[in-house]
Short mmCIF file of C-alpha atoms in Angstrom, two decimals:
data_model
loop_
_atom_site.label_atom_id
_atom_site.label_comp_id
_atom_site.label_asym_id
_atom_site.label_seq_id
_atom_site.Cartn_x
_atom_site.Cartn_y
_atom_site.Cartn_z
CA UNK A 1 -114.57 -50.87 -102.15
CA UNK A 2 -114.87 -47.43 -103.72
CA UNK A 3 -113.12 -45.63 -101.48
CA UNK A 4 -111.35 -43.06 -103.97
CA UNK A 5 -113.94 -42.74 -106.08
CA UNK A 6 -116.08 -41.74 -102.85
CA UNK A 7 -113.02 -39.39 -101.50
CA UNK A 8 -113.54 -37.71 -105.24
CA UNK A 9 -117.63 -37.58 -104.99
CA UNK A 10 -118.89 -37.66 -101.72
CA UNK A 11 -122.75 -38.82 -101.10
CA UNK A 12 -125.02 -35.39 -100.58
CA UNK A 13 -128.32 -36.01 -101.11
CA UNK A 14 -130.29 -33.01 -102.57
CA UNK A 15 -134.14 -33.60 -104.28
CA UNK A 16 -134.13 -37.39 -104.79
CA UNK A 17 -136.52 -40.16 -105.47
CA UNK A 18 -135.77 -43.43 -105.62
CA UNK A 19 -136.04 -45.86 -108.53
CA UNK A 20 -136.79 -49.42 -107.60
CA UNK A 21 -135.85 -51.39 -110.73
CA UNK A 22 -137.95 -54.78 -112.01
CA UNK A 23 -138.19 -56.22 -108.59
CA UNK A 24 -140.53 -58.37 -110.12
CA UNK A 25 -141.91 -62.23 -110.15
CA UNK A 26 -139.87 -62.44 -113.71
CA UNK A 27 -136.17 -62.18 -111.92
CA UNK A 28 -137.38 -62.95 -108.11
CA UNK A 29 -139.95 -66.05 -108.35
CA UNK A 30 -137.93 -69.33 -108.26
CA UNK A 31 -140.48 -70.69 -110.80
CA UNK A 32 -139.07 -68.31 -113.18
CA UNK A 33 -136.63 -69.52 -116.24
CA UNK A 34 -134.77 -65.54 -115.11
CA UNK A 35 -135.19 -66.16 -111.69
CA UNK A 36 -131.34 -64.71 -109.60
CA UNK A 37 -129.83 -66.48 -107.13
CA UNK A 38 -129.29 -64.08 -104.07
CA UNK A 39 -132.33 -62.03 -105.37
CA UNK A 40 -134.08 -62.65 -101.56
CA UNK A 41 -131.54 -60.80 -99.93
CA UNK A 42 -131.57 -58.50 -101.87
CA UNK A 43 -135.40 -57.61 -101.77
CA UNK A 44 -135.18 -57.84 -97.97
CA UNK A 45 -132.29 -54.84 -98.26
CA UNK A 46 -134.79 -53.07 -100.73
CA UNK A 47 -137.97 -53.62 -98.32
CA UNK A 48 -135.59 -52.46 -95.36
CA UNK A 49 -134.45 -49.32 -97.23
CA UNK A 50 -137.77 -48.25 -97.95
CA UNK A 51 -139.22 -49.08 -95.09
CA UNK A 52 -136.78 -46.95 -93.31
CA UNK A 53 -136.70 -44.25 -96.00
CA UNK A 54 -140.44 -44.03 -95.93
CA UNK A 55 -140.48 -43.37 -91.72
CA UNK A 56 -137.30 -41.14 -91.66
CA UNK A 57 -139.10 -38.97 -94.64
CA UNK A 58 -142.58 -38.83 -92.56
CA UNK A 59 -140.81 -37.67 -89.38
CA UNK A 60 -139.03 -35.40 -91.17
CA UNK A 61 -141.90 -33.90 -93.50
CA UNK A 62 -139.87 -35.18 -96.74
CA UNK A 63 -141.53 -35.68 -100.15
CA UNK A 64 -138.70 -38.19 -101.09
CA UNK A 65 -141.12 -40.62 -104.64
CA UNK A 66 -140.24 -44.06 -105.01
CA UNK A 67 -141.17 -45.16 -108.61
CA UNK A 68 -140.66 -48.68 -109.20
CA UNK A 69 -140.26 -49.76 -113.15
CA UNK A 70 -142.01 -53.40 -114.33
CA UNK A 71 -140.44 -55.19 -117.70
CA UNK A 72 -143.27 -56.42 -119.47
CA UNK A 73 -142.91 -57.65 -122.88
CA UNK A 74 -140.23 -56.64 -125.08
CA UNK A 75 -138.93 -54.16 -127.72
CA UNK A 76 -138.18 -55.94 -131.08
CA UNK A 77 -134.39 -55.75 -130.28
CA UNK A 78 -134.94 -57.47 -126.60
CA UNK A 79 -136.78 -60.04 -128.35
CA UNK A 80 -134.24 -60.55 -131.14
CA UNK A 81 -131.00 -60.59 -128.23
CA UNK A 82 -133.20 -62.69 -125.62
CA UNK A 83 -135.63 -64.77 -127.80
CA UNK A 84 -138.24 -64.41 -125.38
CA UNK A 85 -140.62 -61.49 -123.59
CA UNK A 86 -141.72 -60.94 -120.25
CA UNK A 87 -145.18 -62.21 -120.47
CA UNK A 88 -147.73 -60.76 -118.05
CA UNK A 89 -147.63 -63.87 -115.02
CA UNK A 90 -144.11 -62.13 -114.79
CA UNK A 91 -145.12 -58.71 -114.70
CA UNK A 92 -146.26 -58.33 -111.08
CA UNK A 93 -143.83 -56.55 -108.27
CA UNK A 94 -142.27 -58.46 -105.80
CA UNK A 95 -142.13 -56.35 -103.42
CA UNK A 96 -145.69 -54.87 -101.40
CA UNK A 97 -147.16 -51.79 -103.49
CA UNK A 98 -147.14 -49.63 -100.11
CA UNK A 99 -143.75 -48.60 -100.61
CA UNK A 100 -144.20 -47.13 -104.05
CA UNK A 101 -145.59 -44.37 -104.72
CA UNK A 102 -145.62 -44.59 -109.05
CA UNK A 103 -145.16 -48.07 -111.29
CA UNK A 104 -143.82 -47.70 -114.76
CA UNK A 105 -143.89 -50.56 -117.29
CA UNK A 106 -140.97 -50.56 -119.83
CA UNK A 107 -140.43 -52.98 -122.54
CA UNK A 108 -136.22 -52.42 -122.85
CA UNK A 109 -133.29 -51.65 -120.35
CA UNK A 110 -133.76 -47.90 -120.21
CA UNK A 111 -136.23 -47.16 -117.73
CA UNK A 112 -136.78 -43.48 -119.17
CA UNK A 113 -137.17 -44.93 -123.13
CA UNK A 114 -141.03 -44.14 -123.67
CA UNK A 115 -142.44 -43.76 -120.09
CA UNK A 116 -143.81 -41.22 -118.39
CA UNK A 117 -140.53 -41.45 -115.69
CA UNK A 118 -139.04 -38.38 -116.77
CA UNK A 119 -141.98 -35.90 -116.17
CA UNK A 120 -142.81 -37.83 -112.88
CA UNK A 121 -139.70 -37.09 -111.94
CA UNK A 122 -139.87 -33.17 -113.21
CA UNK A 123 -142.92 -32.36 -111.57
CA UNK A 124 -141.83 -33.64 -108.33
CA UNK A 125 -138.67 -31.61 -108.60
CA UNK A 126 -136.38 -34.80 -108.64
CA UNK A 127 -132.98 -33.50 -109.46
CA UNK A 128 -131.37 -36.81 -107.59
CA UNK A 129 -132.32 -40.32 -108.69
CA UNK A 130 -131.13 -43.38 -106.40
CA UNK A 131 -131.04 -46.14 -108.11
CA UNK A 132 -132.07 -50.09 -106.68
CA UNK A 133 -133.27 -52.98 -108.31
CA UNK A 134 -131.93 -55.30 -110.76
CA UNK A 135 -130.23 -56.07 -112.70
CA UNK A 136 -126.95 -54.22 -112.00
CA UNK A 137 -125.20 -54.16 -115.62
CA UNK A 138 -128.40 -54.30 -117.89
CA UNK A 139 -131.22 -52.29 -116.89
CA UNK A 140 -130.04 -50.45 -113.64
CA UNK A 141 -126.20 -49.58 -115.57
CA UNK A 142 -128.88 -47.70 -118.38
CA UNK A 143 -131.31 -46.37 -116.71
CA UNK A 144 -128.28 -44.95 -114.25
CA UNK A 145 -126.14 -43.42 -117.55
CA UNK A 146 -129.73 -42.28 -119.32
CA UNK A 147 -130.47 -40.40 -116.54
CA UNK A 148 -126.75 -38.99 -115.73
CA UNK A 149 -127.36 -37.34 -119.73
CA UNK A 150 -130.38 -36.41 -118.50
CA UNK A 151 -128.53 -34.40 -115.90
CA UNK A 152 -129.40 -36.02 -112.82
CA UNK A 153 -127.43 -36.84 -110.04
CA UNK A 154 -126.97 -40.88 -110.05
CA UNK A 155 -126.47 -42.50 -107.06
CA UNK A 156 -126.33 -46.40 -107.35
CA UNK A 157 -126.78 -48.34 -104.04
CA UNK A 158 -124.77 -51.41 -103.84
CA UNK A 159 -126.58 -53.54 -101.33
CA UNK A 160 -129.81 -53.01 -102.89
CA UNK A 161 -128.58 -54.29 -106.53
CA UNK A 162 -128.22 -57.53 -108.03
CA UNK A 163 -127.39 -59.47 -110.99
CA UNK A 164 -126.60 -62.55 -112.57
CA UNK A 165 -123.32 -62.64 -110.74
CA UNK A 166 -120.94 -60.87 -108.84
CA UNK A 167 -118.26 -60.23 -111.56
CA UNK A 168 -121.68 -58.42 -113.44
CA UNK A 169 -122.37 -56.39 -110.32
CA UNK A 170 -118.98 -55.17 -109.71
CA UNK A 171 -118.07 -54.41 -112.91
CA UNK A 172 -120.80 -52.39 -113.43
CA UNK A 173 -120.72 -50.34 -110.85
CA UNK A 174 -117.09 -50.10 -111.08
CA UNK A 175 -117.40 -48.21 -114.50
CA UNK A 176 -119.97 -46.08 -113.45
CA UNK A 177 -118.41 -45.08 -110.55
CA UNK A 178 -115.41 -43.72 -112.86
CA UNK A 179 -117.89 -41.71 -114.74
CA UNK A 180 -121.30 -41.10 -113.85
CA UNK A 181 -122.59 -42.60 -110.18
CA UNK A 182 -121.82 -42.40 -106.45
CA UNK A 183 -121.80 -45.91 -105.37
CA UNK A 184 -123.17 -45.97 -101.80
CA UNK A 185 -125.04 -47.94 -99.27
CA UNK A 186 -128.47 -48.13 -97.85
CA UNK A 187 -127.14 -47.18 -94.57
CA UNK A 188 -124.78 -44.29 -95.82
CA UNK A 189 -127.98 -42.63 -97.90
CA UNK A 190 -129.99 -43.22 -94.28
CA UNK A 191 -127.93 -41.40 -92.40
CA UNK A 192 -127.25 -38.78 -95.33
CA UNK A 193 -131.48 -38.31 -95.53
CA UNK A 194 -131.35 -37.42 -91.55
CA UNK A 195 -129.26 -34.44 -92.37
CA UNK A 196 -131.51 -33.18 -94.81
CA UNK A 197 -132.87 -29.91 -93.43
#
């Protein structure tokens, strides 16, 4: 699907970690009033990815961070737009704590606004972030286009990524592939990772 855009910016990956965005009860529990349809498959892709990711990086002596963010209540503008918060019950990963190796709680879409994510990042040398989670055009788009200023390298990965739709998903990563992300794969960053030397 972004085939030019990929001819233009080819995947390398150099220092990454990888951000695993609010895969959490609040947008993955069915119970949940933000609960996303297609979310399971979604966390299976992320569980696979890091699963993989975390053996590949062993075998090849590879300090390759996962930090995964948590939304937990709410600035003052998320609260005015959404007219709720994300109360604590919500606040819990979805995903088993073994494949991350920091948790950050935010309370808005940008995962660097007023967390510690930045210095995590510095003292592990991150120069690369790539990007999973949910969802696509709200907090993963932000965090993804915060970071690009930042002057990382963004790379988004489009089977680990959700939203409230398609037409969200795609549209989002759409515009940032034009301008600030290399849309890729799980697969495509696996066998990118094995030619890391």
């Amino acid at each position: 699907m972004f085939y030019l855009e990929k001819m233009r910016h080819p995947l390398k990956i150099s220092k990454p970690a990888i951000l695993v965005i609010d895969v959490q009860e609040y947008f993955f529990a069915e119970s949940s009033l933000a609960f996303l349809r297609g979310s399971e498959r979604v966390k299976e892709n992320i569980r696979a990815f890091l699963k993989q990711l975390r053996e590949l990086s062993e075998g090849l002596s590879l300090d390759i961070p996962v930090v995964a963010t948590i939304h937990k209540g709410g600035s003052r503008n998320m609260k005015m737009w959404w007219g709720n918060t994300v109360e604590d019950l919500w606040a819990e990963l979805s995903i088993e704590e073994e494949f991350v190796d920091f948790i950050i709680y935010k309370d808005t879409y940008d995962a660097f606004y007023m967390t510690g994510l930045h210095d995590i990042l510095k003292k592990k040398s991150v120069d690369q972030l790539i990007i999973t989670g949910v969802m696509t055009h709200l907090c993963c788009e932000t965090t993804a286009r915060s970071g690009f200023v930042k002057g990382y390298e963004i790379v988004m990965v489009e089977d680990c990524l959700w939203d409230k739709d398609e037409w969200y998903h795609y549209a989002s990563l759409k515009n940032l592939a034009h301008g600030f992300a290399v849309i890729s794969t799980s697969q495509e960053i696996i066998e990118q990772v094995k030619l890391v030397k």
